[in-house]
Amino acid sequence: METGDPRNSVPPGRGTPFFGFVVAVGVLAVLVSAGPLAGLPERLPGMPAAFWTMAALAVACDARPFVPPGRRHTSAVFPSTCFTFAILLGWGLGPAVAVQAVAVAVSGWRLGYAPWRTAFNAAQYACALAAAHAVTRLGAGELYDGGRLHWTVVAAVGGGAVAWFVVNYVLVSFAIRLRFGDRWWPNVRLGLGYELLSTGSLLLLAPVLVAAARASAALIPLVLVPLFAVYRMARLSTEQAQLAALDPLTGLPNRKALLAEVAEQVHLHAERAGRGEPDAHLALLLLDLDRFKHVNDALGHAVGDRLLVEVSARLTGVVGERDLVARLGGDEFAIVVPRLTGTDHARELADRVVAALAEPVPLDGLPLDVGGSIGIAIFPEHGEDFATLMRHADVAMYDAKHRNDTVAVYAAESDHNSAERLSLLADLRRVLEATPAVAVAAPSAVRGGDGAILAPAPGLTGPAGPAPADGVPRNGGRAGGAARPGAGAGAGRWRLRRRERAEAPPDDELINRIVTNADPIRRRAARAVGTDAPPGGVGHANRPLAAFDDHPEGPTGGAPSNATMLPGAAEARAAGGADDPAGDPGEITMYYQPQIEIATGEVVGVEALLRWRHPRRGMVDPGELIQVAEQSAVMRLLTRRVVDDVVEQLAKWSAAGLTLRAALNVSVRDLHTGEIADQIADRLAGYGVPPDRLQVEITEGALMADPRRVLASISQLHRIGVGIALDDFGTGYSSLQHLRRLPLSEVKVDRSFVLGMAEDPDDAAIVRSMIELAGALGLRVVAEGVEDERTWRLLHAAGCDVAQGWFHARPMPAGELVAWLSRYRPVRPVVTADADGGGRGAGGTAGGPDT
């Protein structure tokens, strides 16, 4: 690392006030010491041997000051302090200032100080000696008069030592403040204890020198013995501290040393940045070895230790002289790279490290492949302290592992544990825990047309009479038992807090709303005269809520916008809920997207999609929502809520005469716990819903995370009678062996392939191959992302079973789905010579989402 002192310059913009202060201190030093120094030439010939001995020792000892390792030279211990303070006590201010000036010049030359810095040090010591001299003059008697020392003399000596320390420390601290601005106080505060111990001890040793000089000048050199002992003890203590900062296995610096080094380098690079130097960037590289646990498990820890030693040797061989390599523990290493011009230089070093580890390590004749993932955090872009840089480097390292890459630079979007996400997770927990669950069965339950026992719905037994038989929720059409205000325990199922309580609309008004929503002309006319938004909360006819689907990209790839919020979001904000962190966390509901059998045009099922309207963020992206919840126990609460709502909605539809199959997604965490099967079985039995009405979708990533536990969970679901679908087929890494063993009933071709098959022959070939493979295994095939007629016809020609996408319908609340189903008319694709569906067939099409 660097050995020169970087503090011989001043940051830009601070030179004028700082050097003004240096000049002022120099002028003050001249004023207080000019008189005593003027008479010094006449006094020197008569000075005793004790004075000359102390003066020689002061200059000689400062030629080799003690500089603690890891500290800047401003924290060096200058032994001349005790000698010059003793000279002050015995012979006055002039001789003390002169000797101190010579000692400062010698030490400044040895340590490489700039001339202005040496001059400032001499001036500050002169001011400190002058203050101490003024205090010691208050004591009665002289130290060298041979008489008995009075207590006032001893008190004056102590007061003089305090005055010396205070003046010296104040001058230095003020100079640091002028040079470094707001960063001055932490450094001054942290160094106060060290300065009190080191400088205070030297000052209090001065009276001992005075006492020795009173007896004989020959005794003065004996003070070198305790000074040397203190010096050696300090050295031994430093060596012990250094050993405590080393890893015993590899000999590399450990985490403690890394912390100290990064803190030091951050300060130095902040100075470089203040001076406008180009090499003001500092990189922290965090390396985690791959497959190291396999080596330990297969060959033993002794071989693993030897491998770590070899890896440490390779790392130290590839880095530069100024770089620091540290072992943090286990198979984690860190590299500090100072004086970089940017991220590219850090990447170059990371690539060299990867290349060095790519060569197998031969141990006992067995070549061991060693690789690693490296995360990079840069000062000051990614943090200005050790803790922040370390955390961001760790985030980047796991990002590299997740992407199966070797090197990754920190990016905010990869940080899944930011304060914003923690706040979002807390709000999600509140919205899930605060809403009561609806009873599964009760004595007053209503039995549906297929025998399903329905839980009492909000308003079912209230004064307004029974709920409508079509299953369309009242007062806004929220799915899953969304409550009519004041309808009992179910009233707060999704909505935690209402600002106003409105009466339920009468049946004729409800029918009028449904008809208005179904007719685009009437809907536009109603909107023009200020009629309420249609049930379900779709904001604008041309800006559907499908932008917040599990797949947020629509036909135009538009990003979510606040313009697509559900009605009521602005009112909730105006009511103050958006500004109250402990207030309303919003509402959660389920949307449903139809699945159409391509050959017949019939609606055979729906996919349940989660929606959360947050009071401050509007509609939360479902992908972000799942990503946040999946990393905590909140995922169990969320899954329980989704299962409850979907099964309850299936029972409501059955009671209304609708026979639909609903598919819902479950996470890796749900499949690993094994509780999901028992929960689904309990809910199906409680609501009287046949198991084949429900289908669970799993992703290839969930399957590959732990195939054994996932297989156990889905096998239990299969025994219950619940269908299993493999979602996002083609995007993961599942093997055909697992695909053959799984009790699947359906595979869903990912929308990333379906969207491009009409334009990209490769995508079309991939989709056809997937359909043929699934058909050979006896599995039903669902294509996601069907957004135009041509894609619909291509899928039909390829033999796909079911289509899902905007071409038929966007996701919608349960109430809107009932209205949509009443308008929908099945359309079968016409097989023509133009198999790619260049134009409309004879039978027409299913139309767009609003058909």
PDB file of C-alpha atoms in Angstrom, residues 285-544:
ATOM      1  CA  LEU A 285     -14.108  -6.707  -4.831  1.00  0.00           C
ATOM      2  CA  LEU A 286     -15.835  -9.534  -2.990  1.00  0.00           C
ATOM      3  CA  LEU A 287     -14.992 -13.063  -4.160  1.00  0.00           C
ATOM      4  CA  ASP A 288     -16.862 -16.230  -3.233  1.00  0.00           C
ATOM      5  CA  LEU A 289     -15.495 -19.556  -4.466  1.00  0.00           C
ATOM      6  CA  ASP A 290     -17.784 -21.951  -6.306  1.00  0.00           C
ATOM      7  CA  ARG A 291     -18.128 -25.596  -5.325  1.00  0.00           C
ATOM      8  CA  PHE A 292     -15.806 -25.219  -2.334  1.00  0.00           C
ATOM      9  CA  LYS A 293     -18.282 -27.053  -0.107  1.00  0.00           C
ATOM     10  CA  HIS A 294     -18.084 -30.028  -2.462  1.00  0.00           C
ATOM     11  CA  VAL A 295     -14.308 -30.173  -1.944  1.00  0.00           C
ATOM     12  CA  ASN A 296     -14.717 -30.118   1.830  1.00  0.00           C
ATOM     13  CA  ASP A 297     -17.404 -32.776   1.790  1.00  0.00           C
ATOM     14  CA  ALA A 298     -15.639 -35.079  -0.647  1.00  0.00           C
ATOM     15  CA  LEU A 299     -11.958 -34.703   0.303  1.00  0.00           C
ATOM     16  CA  GLY A 300     -12.063 -33.358   3.847  1.00  0.00           C
ATOM     17  CA  HIS A 301     -11.304 -30.046   5.500  1.00  0.00           C
ATOM     18  CA  ALA A 302      -7.540 -30.561   5.371  1.00  0.00           C
ATOM     19  CA  VAL A 303      -7.603 -30.564   1.570  1.00  0.00           C
ATOM     20  CA  GLY A 304     -10.003 -27.634   1.655  1.00  0.00           C
ATOM     21  CA  ASP A 305      -7.539 -25.653   3.782  1.00  0.00           C
ATOM     22  CA  ARG A 306      -4.718 -26.385   1.348  1.00  0.00           C
ATOM     23  CA  LEU A 307      -6.945 -25.237  -1.488  1.00  0.00           C
ATOM     24  CA  LEU A 308      -7.616 -21.946   0.312  1.00  0.00           C
ATOM     25  CA  VAL A 309      -3.882 -21.399   0.780  1.00  0.00           C
ATOM     26  CA  GLU A 310      -3.302 -21.967  -2.927  1.00  0.00           C
ATOM     27  CA  VAL A 311      -6.132 -19.623  -3.873  1.00  0.00           C
ATOM     28  CA  SER A 312      -4.730 -16.906  -1.586  1.00  0.00           C
ATOM     29  CA  ALA A 313      -1.331 -17.268  -3.238  1.00  0.00           C
ATOM     30  CA  ARG A 314      -2.888 -16.867  -6.684  1.00  0.00           C
ATOM     31  CA  LEU A 315      -4.834 -13.804  -5.594  1.00  0.00           C
ATOM     32  CA  THR A 316      -1.803 -12.055  -4.137  1.00  0.00           C
ATOM     33  CA  GLY A 317       0.120 -12.880  -7.282  1.00  0.00           C
ATOM     34  CA  VAL A 318      -2.390 -11.274  -9.622  1.00  0.00           C
ATOM     35  CA  VAL A 319      -3.051  -8.008  -7.754  1.00  0.00           C
ATOM     36  CA  GLY A 320      -0.830  -4.951  -7.721  1.00  0.00           C
ATOM     37  CA  GLU A 321       1.517  -3.749  -4.994  1.00  0.00           C
ATOM     38  CA  ARG A 322      -0.927  -1.146  -3.745  1.00  0.00           C
ATOM     39  CA  ASP A 323      -3.857  -3.594  -3.635  1.00  0.00           C
ATOM     40  CA  LEU A 324      -4.899  -5.443  -0.492  1.00  0.00           C
ATOM     41  CA  VAL A 325      -6.159  -9.037  -0.483  1.00  0.00           C
ATOM     42  CA  ALA A 326      -8.054 -10.182   2.609  1.00  0.00           C
ATOM     43  CA  ARG A 327      -9.767 -13.387   3.643  1.00  0.00           C
ATOM     44  CA  LEU A 328     -13.104 -12.803   5.318  1.00  0.00           C
ATOM     45  CA  GLY A 329     -13.713 -16.386   6.400  1.00  0.00           C
ATOM     46  CA  GLY A 330     -14.702 -19.652   4.783  1.00  0.00           C
ATOM     47  CA  ASP A 331     -14.264 -19.318   1.041  1.00  0.00           C
ATOM     48  CA  GLU A 332     -14.806 -15.545   0.871  1.00  0.00           C
ATOM     49  CA  PHE A 333     -12.033 -13.149  -0.099  1.00  0.00           C
ATOM     50  CA  ALA A 334     -11.960  -9.390  -0.597  1.00  0.00           C
ATOM     51  CA  ILE A 335      -9.662  -7.177  -2.663  1.00  0.00           C
ATOM     52  CA  VAL A 336      -9.222  -3.440  -2.133  1.00  0.00           C
ATOM     53  CA  VAL A 337      -8.049  -1.654  -5.272  1.00  0.00           C
ATOM     54  CA  PRO A 338      -7.128   2.022  -4.778  1.00  0.00           C
ATOM     55  CA  ARG A 339      -6.507   4.851  -7.216  1.00  0.00           C
ATOM     56  CA  LEU A 340      -8.783   3.776 -10.072  1.00  0.00           C
ATOM     57  CA  THR A 341     -10.140   5.989 -12.809  1.00  0.00           C
ATOM     58  CA  GLY A 342     -13.438   4.137 -13.065  1.00  0.00           C
ATOM     59  CA  THR A 343     -15.348   0.873 -13.108  1.00  0.00           C
ATOM     60  CA  ASP A 344     -13.543  -0.487 -16.172  1.00  0.00           C
ATOM     61  CA  HIS A 345     -10.260  -0.743 -14.278  1.00  0.00           C
ATOM     62  CA  ALA A 346     -11.956  -2.719 -11.512  1.00  0.00           C
ATOM     63  CA  ARG A 347     -13.456  -5.061 -14.089  1.00  0.00           C
ATOM     64  CA  GLU A 348     -10.039  -5.598 -15.630  1.00  0.00           C
ATOM     65  CA  LEU A 349      -8.651  -6.730 -12.289  1.00  0.00           C
ATOM     66  CA  ALA A 350     -11.696  -8.941 -11.704  1.00  0.00           C
ATOM     67  CA  ASP A 351     -11.153 -10.567 -15.105  1.00  0.00           C
ATOM     68  CA  ARG A 352      -7.517 -11.234 -14.202  1.00  0.00           C
ATOM     69  CA  VAL A 353      -8.617 -12.853 -10.961  1.00  0.00           C
ATOM     70  CA  VAL A 354     -11.115 -15.039 -12.817  1.00  0.00           C
ATOM     71  CA  ALA A 355      -8.412 -16.065 -15.288  1.00  0.00           C
ATOM     72  CA  ALA A 356      -6.024 -16.913 -12.428  1.00  0.00           C
ATOM     73  CA  LEU A 357      -8.618 -19.134 -10.773  1.00  0.00           C
ATOM     74  CA  ALA A 358      -9.622 -20.830 -14.024  1.00  0.00           C
ATOM     75  CA  GLU A 359      -6.489 -22.979 -13.991  1.00  0.00           C
ATOM     76  CA  PRO A 360      -7.098 -26.209 -11.989  1.00  0.00           C
ATOM     77  CA  VAL A 361      -5.321 -26.520  -8.647  1.00  0.00           C
ATOM     78  CA  PRO A 362      -3.386 -29.816  -8.395  1.00  0.00           C
ATOM     79  CA  LEU A 363      -3.608 -31.331  -4.895  1.00  0.00           C
ATOM     80  CA  ASP A 364      -2.312 -34.870  -4.291  1.00  0.00           C
ATOM     81  CA  GLY A 365      -2.390 -35.520  -7.998  1.00  0.00           C
ATOM     82  CA  LEU A 366      -6.028 -34.499  -8.308  1.00  0.00           C
ATOM     83  CA  PRO A 367      -6.735 -31.351 -10.351  1.00  0.00           C
ATOM     84  CA  LEU A 368      -9.438 -29.322  -8.638  1.00  0.00           C
ATOM     85  CA  ASP A 369     -11.416 -26.814 -10.663  1.00  0.00           C
ATOM     86  CA  VAL A 370     -11.808 -23.563  -8.751  1.00  0.00           C
ATOM     87  CA  GLY A 371     -14.055 -20.782  -9.910  1.00  0.00           C
ATOM     88  CA  GLY A 372     -15.707 -17.895  -8.214  1.00  0.00           C
ATOM     89  CA  SER A 373     -18.219 -15.091  -8.419  1.00  0.00           C
ATOM     90  CA  ILE A 374     -17.001 -11.531  -7.929  1.00  0.00           C
ATOM     91  CA  GLY A 375     -19.065  -8.543  -6.868  1.00  0.00           C
ATOM     92  CA  ILE A 376     -17.695  -5.025  -7.315  1.00  0.00           C
ATOM     93  CA  ALA A 377     -18.615  -1.865  -5.411  1.00  0.00           C
ATOM     94  CA  ILE A 378     -16.969   1.463  -6.300  1.00  0.00           C
ATOM     95  CA  PHE A 379     -16.277   4.455  -4.054  1.00  0.00           C
ATOM     96  CA  PRO A 380     -17.917   6.956  -4.138  1.00  0.00           C
ATOM     97  CA  GLU A 381     -20.647   5.837  -6.573  1.00  0.00           C
ATOM     98  CA  HIS A 382     -21.803   2.817  -4.552  1.00  0.00           C
ATOM     99  CA  GLY A 383     -20.996   3.960  -1.024  1.00  0.00           C
ATOM    100  CA  GLU A 384     -18.779   6.189   1.076  1.00  0.00           C
ATOM    101  CA  ASP A 385     -18.060   3.902   4.034  1.00  0.00           C
ATOM    102  CA  PHE A 386     -16.986   0.318   4.654  1.00  0.00           C
ATOM    103  CA  ALA A 387     -20.406  -1.027   5.656  1.00  0.00           C
ATOM    104  CA  THR A 388     -22.146   0.331   2.553  1.00  0.00           C
ATOM    105  CA  LEU A 389     -19.423  -0.762   0.148  1.00  0.00           C
ATOM    106  CA  MET A 390     -19.312  -4.212   1.722  1.00  0.00           C
ATOM    107  CA  ARG A 391     -23.061  -4.694   1.512  1.00  0.00           C
ATOM    108  CA  HIS A 392     -23.234  -3.502  -2.079  1.00  0.00           C
ATOM    109  CA  ALA A 393     -20.312  -5.705  -3.117  1.00  0.00           C
ATOM    110  CA  ASP A 394     -22.128  -8.626  -1.501  1.00  0.00           C
ATOM    111  CA  VAL A 395     -25.300  -7.781  -3.428  1.00  0.00           C
ATOM    112  CA  ALA A 396     -23.312  -7.663  -6.668  1.00  0.00           C
ATOM    113  CA  MET A 397     -21.634 -10.991  -5.904  1.00  0.00           C
ATOM    114  CA  TYR A 398     -24.955 -12.770  -5.381  1.00  0.00           C
ATOM    115  CA  ASP A 399     -26.275 -11.065  -8.484  1.00  0.00           C
ATOM    116  CA  ALA A 400     -23.391 -12.621 -10.420  1.00  0.00           C
ATOM    117  CA  LYS A 401     -24.200 -16.037  -8.944  1.00  0.00           C
ATOM    118  CA  HIS A 402     -27.861 -15.657  -9.768  1.00  0.00           C
ATOM    119  CA  ARG A 403     -27.027 -14.802 -13.391  1.00  0.00           C
ATOM    120  CA  ASN A 404     -24.465 -17.611 -13.606  1.00  0.00           C
ATOM    121  CA  ASP A 405     -21.862 -14.967 -14.348  1.00  0.00           C
ATOM    122  CA  THR A 406     -18.394 -14.462 -12.894  1.00  0.00           C
ATOM    123  CA  VAL A 407     -18.310 -10.674 -12.408  1.00  0.00           C
ATOM    124  CA  ALA A 408     -21.032  -8.171 -11.584  1.00  0.00           C
ATOM    125  CA  VAL A 409     -20.914  -4.486 -10.643  1.00  0.00           C
ATOM    126  CA  TYR A 410     -23.402  -3.292  -8.059  1.00  0.00           C
ATOM    127  CA  ALA A 411     -26.675  -2.022  -9.485  1.00  0.00           C
ATOM    128  CA  ALA A 412     -29.501  -0.612  -7.411  1.00  0.00           C
ATOM    129  CA  GLU A 413     -32.079  -2.732  -9.218  1.00  0.00           C
ATOM    130  CA  SER A 414     -30.295  -5.881  -8.008  1.00  0.00           C
ATOM    131  CA  ASP A 415     -30.549  -4.821  -4.380  1.00  0.00           C
ATOM    132  CA  HIS A 416     -33.629  -6.644  -3.132  1.00  0.00           C
ATOM    133  CA  ASN A 417     -33.140  -5.547   0.469  1.00  0.00           C
ATOM    134  CA  SER A 418     -33.325  -1.806   0.050  1.00  0.00           C
ATOM    135  CA  ALA A 419     -35.152   0.351   2.583  1.00  0.00           C
ATOM    136  CA  GLU A 420     -37.969   0.855   0.065  1.00  0.00           C
ATOM    137  CA  ARG A 421     -38.472  -2.880  -0.326  1.00  0.00           C
ATOM    138  CA  LEU A 422     -38.356  -3.455   3.425  1.00  0.00           C
ATOM    139  CA  SER A 423     -41.070  -0.825   3.790  1.00  0.00           C
ATOM    140  CA  LEU A 424     -43.071  -2.510   1.048  1.00  0.00           C
ATOM    141  CA  LEU A 425     -42.700  -5.862   2.809  1.00  0.00           C
ATOM    142  CA  ALA A 426     -43.901  -4.348   6.090  1.00  0.00           C
ATOM    143  CA  ASP A 427     -46.967  -2.893   4.352  1.00  0.00           C
ATOM    144  CA  LEU A 428     -47.680  -6.236   2.721  1.00  0.00           C
ATOM    145  CA  ARG A 429     -47.562  -8.002   6.073  1.00  0.00           C
ATOM    146  CA  ARG A 430     -49.949  -5.428   7.532  1.00  0.00           C
ATOM    147  CA  VAL A 431     -52.454  -5.744   4.710  1.00  0.00           C
ATOM    148  CA  LEU A 432     -52.384  -9.545   5.023  1.00  0.00           C
ATOM    149  CA  GLU A 433     -52.541  -9.763   8.805  1.00  0.00           C
ATOM    150  CA  ALA A 434     -55.095  -7.021   9.375  1.00  0.00           C
ATOM    151  CA  THR A 435     -57.900  -8.500   7.240  1.00  0.00           C
ATOM    152  CA  PRO A 436     -59.825 -11.359   8.874  1.00  0.00           C
ATOM    153  CA  ALA A 437     -60.313 -14.647   7.091  1.00  0.00           C
ATOM    154  CA  VAL A 438     -63.816 -15.556   6.018  1.00  0.00           C
ATOM    155  CA  ALA A 439     -65.272 -18.580   7.771  1.00  0.00           C
ATOM    156  CA  VAL A 440     -65.222 -21.684   5.619  1.00  0.00           C
ATOM    157  CA  ALA A 441     -68.539 -23.044   6.709  1.00  0.00           C
ATOM    158  CA  ALA A 442     -71.245 -21.863   9.049  1.00  0.00           C
ATOM    159  CA  PRO A 443     -74.679 -23.125  10.122  1.00  0.00           C
ATOM    160  CA  SER A 444     -76.323 -20.503   7.939  1.00  0.00           C
ATOM    161  CA  ALA A 445     -74.209 -21.320   4.888  1.00  0.00           C
ATOM    162  CA  VAL A 446     -75.863 -21.470   1.470  1.00  0.00           C
ATOM    163  CA  ARG A 447     -75.422 -24.541  -0.720  1.00  0.00           C
ATOM    164  CA  GLY A 448     -74.762 -23.796  -4.369  1.00  0.00           C
ATOM    165  CA  GLY A 449     -76.173 -25.465  -7.415  1.00  0.00           C
ATOM    166  CA  ASP A 450     -73.377 -28.070  -7.518  1.00  0.00           C
ATOM    167  CA  GLY A 451     -73.581 -28.802  -3.825  1.00  0.00           C
ATOM    168  CA  ALA A 452     -70.842 -26.368  -2.812  1.00  0.00           C
ATOM    169  CA  ILE A 453     -71.212 -24.952   0.685  1.00  0.00           C
ATOM    170  CA  LEU A 454     -70.745 -21.220   0.398  1.00  0.00           C
ATOM    171  CA  ALA A 455     -69.495 -19.004   3.201  1.00  0.00           C
ATOM    172  CA  PRO A 456     -71.870 -16.167   4.097  1.00  0.00           C
ATOM    173  CA  ALA A 457     -70.965 -13.423   1.670  1.00  0.00           C
ATOM    174  CA  PRO A 458     -71.035  -9.776   2.702  1.00  0.00           C
ATOM    175  CA  GLY A 459     -74.577  -8.569   2.555  1.00  0.00           C
ATOM    176  CA  LEU A 460     -75.937 -12.124   2.179  1.00  0.00           C
ATOM    177  CA  THR A 461     -78.132 -11.911   5.293  1.00  0.00           C
ATOM    178  CA  GLY A 462     -78.254  -8.137   5.620  1.00  0.00           C
ATOM    179  CA  PRO A 463     -81.254  -5.910   5.151  1.00  0.00           C
ATOM    180  CA  ALA A 464     -80.576  -5.557   1.449  1.00  0.00           C
ATOM    181  CA  GLY A 465     -81.413  -9.205   0.901  1.00  0.00           C
ATOM    182  CA  PRO A 466     -79.390 -12.076  -0.576  1.00  0.00           C
ATOM    183  CA  ALA A 467     -76.393 -11.629  -2.790  1.00  0.00           C
ATOM    184  CA  PRO A 468     -77.050 -11.771  -6.519  1.00  0.00           C
ATOM    185  CA  ALA A 469     -76.984 -15.273  -7.907  1.00  0.00           C
ATOM    186  CA  ASP A 470     -74.599 -14.346 -10.705  1.00  0.00           C
ATOM    187  CA  GLY A 471     -71.779 -14.006  -8.207  1.00  0.00           C
ATOM    188  CA  VAL A 472     -70.981 -10.452  -9.247  1.00  0.00           C
ATOM    189  CA  PRO A 473     -69.846  -8.609  -6.100  1.00  0.00           C
ATOM    190  CA  ARG A 474     -71.768  -5.480  -5.203  1.00  0.00           C
ATOM    191  CA  ASN A 475     -70.465  -1.926  -4.795  1.00  0.00           C
ATOM    192  CA  GLY A 476     -67.433  -1.991  -7.020  1.00  0.00           C
ATOM    193  CA  GLY A 477     -67.168  -5.618  -8.048  1.00  0.00           C
ATOM    194  CA  ARG A 478     -64.089  -6.692  -6.061  1.00  0.00           C
ATOM    195  CA  ALA A 479     -63.405 -10.375  -6.416  1.00  0.00           C
ATOM    196  CA  GLY A 480     -63.175 -12.915  -3.706  1.00  0.00           C
ATOM    197  CA  GLY A 481     -65.938 -11.720  -1.462  1.00  0.00           C
ATOM    198  CA  ALA A 482     -65.184  -8.027  -1.672  1.00  0.00           C
ATOM    199  CA  ALA A 483     -67.412  -6.433   0.876  1.00  0.00           C
ATOM    200  CA  ARG A 484     -70.377  -4.148   0.790  1.00  0.00           C
ATOM    201  CA  PRO A 485     -69.714  -1.619   3.559  1.00  0.00           C
ATOM    202  CA  GLY A 486     -71.270  -2.521   6.844  1.00  0.00           C
ATOM    203  CA  ALA A 487     -71.938  -6.134   5.921  1.00  0.00           C
ATOM    204  CA  GLY A 488     -70.339  -7.822   8.895  1.00  0.00           C
ATOM    205  CA  ALA A 489     -66.991  -9.550   9.269  1.00  0.00           C
ATOM    206  CA  GLY A 490     -66.542  -9.967   5.546  1.00  0.00           C
ATOM    207  CA  ALA A 491     -66.808  -6.243   4.976  1.00  0.00           C
ATOM    208  CA  GLY A 492     -63.141  -5.665   5.576  1.00  0.00           C
ATOM    209  CA  ARG A 493     -61.821  -8.667   3.711  1.00  0.00           C
ATOM    210  CA  TRP A 494     -59.783  -6.712   1.178  1.00  0.00           C
ATOM    211  CA  ARG A 495     -60.448  -3.131   2.063  1.00  0.00           C
ATOM    212  CA  LEU A 496     -58.961  -2.292   5.447  1.00  0.00           C
ATOM    213  CA  ARG A 497     -60.361   1.145   5.964  1.00  0.00           C
ATOM    214  CA  ARG A 498     -63.053   3.199   4.266  1.00  0.00           C
ATOM    215  CA  ARG A 499     -63.398   6.943   4.450  1.00  0.00           C
ATOM    216  CA  GLU A 500     -67.061   6.836   3.499  1.00  0.00           C
ATOM    217  CA  ARG A 501     -69.814   4.265   3.885  1.00  0.00           C
ATOM    218  CA  ALA A 502     -72.153   4.195   0.904  1.00  0.00           C
ATOM    219  CA  GLU A 503     -75.375   2.233   0.682  1.00  0.00           C
ATOM    220  CA  ALA A 504     -75.445  -0.778  -1.633  1.00  0.00           C
ATOM    221  CA  PRO A 505     -77.005   0.040  -4.992  1.00  0.00           C
ATOM    222  CA  PRO A 506     -80.397  -1.478  -5.707  1.00  0.00           C
ATOM    223  CA  ASP A 507     -80.637  -4.374  -8.130  1.00  0.00           C
ATOM    224  CA  ASP A 508     -81.776  -2.215 -11.059  1.00  0.00           C
ATOM    225  CA  GLU A 509     -78.840   0.141 -10.539  1.00  0.00           C
ATOM    226  CA  LEU A 510     -76.458  -2.821 -10.393  1.00  0.00           C
ATOM    227  CA  ILE A 511     -77.843  -4.193 -13.647  1.00  0.00           C
ATOM    228  CA  ASN A 512     -77.543  -0.750 -15.216  1.00  0.00           C
ATOM    229  CA  ARG A 513     -73.876  -0.593 -14.212  1.00  0.00           C
ATOM    230  CA  ILE A 514     -73.182  -4.015 -15.717  1.00  0.00           C
ATOM    231  CA  VAL A 515     -74.897  -3.103 -18.988  1.00  0.00           C
ATOM    232  CA  THR A 516     -73.099   0.258 -19.098  1.00  0.00           C
ATOM    233  CA  ASN A 517     -69.783  -1.471 -18.599  1.00  0.00           C
ATOM    234  CA  ALA A 518     -70.556  -3.987 -21.337  1.00  0.00           C
ATOM    235  CA  ASP A 519     -71.439  -1.338 -23.929  1.00  0.00           C
ATOM    236  CA  PRO A 520     -68.476   0.890 -24.934  1.00  0.00           C
ATOM    237  CA  ILE A 521     -70.788   3.632 -26.251  1.00  0.00           C
ATOM    238  CA  ARG A 522     -72.841   3.796 -23.069  1.00  0.00           C
ATOM    239  CA  ARG A 523     -69.651   3.599 -20.987  1.00  0.00           C
ATOM    240  CA  ARG A 524     -68.162   6.614 -22.755  1.00  0.00           C
ATOM    241  CA  ALA A 525     -71.419   8.538 -22.406  1.00  0.00           C
ATOM    242  CA  ALA A 526     -71.601   7.714 -18.707  1.00  0.00           C
ATOM    243  CA  ARG A 527     -68.034   8.827 -18.211  1.00  0.00           C
ATOM    244  CA  ALA A 528     -68.718  12.076 -20.040  1.00  0.00           C
ATOM    245  CA  VAL A 529     -71.503  12.999 -17.591  1.00  0.00           C
ATOM    246  CA  GLY A 530     -69.473  11.989 -14.546  1.00  0.00           C
ATOM    247  CA  THR A 531     -70.911   8.557 -13.849  1.00  0.00           C
ATOM    248  CA  ASP A 532     -68.840   6.351 -11.541  1.00  0.00           C
ATOM    249  CA  ALA A 533     -66.200   4.130 -13.045  1.00  0.00           C
ATOM    250  CA  PRO A 534     -67.338   0.665 -14.074  1.00  0.00           C
ATOM    251  CA  PRO A 535     -67.188  -2.147 -11.570  1.00  0.00           C
ATOM    252  CA  GLY A 536     -63.858  -3.763 -11.068  1.00  0.00           C
ATOM    253  CA  GLY A 537     -61.892  -0.595 -11.308  1.00  0.00           C
ATOM    254  CA  VAL A 538     -60.517  -0.560 -14.840  1.00  0.00           C
ATOM    255  CA  GLY A 539     -59.295   2.989 -15.199  1.00  0.00           C
ATOM    256  CA  HIS A 540     -59.421   3.923 -18.868  1.00  0.00           C
ATOM    257  CA  ALA A 541     -60.647   1.941 -21.816  1.00  0.00           C
ATOM    258  CA  ASN A 542     -57.369   2.475 -23.636  1.00  0.00           C
ATOM    259  CA  ARG A 543     -55.118   1.980 -20.596  1.00  0.00           C
ATOM    260  CA  PRO A 544     -56.049  -1.389 -19.085  1.00  0.00           C
TER     261      PRO A 544
END
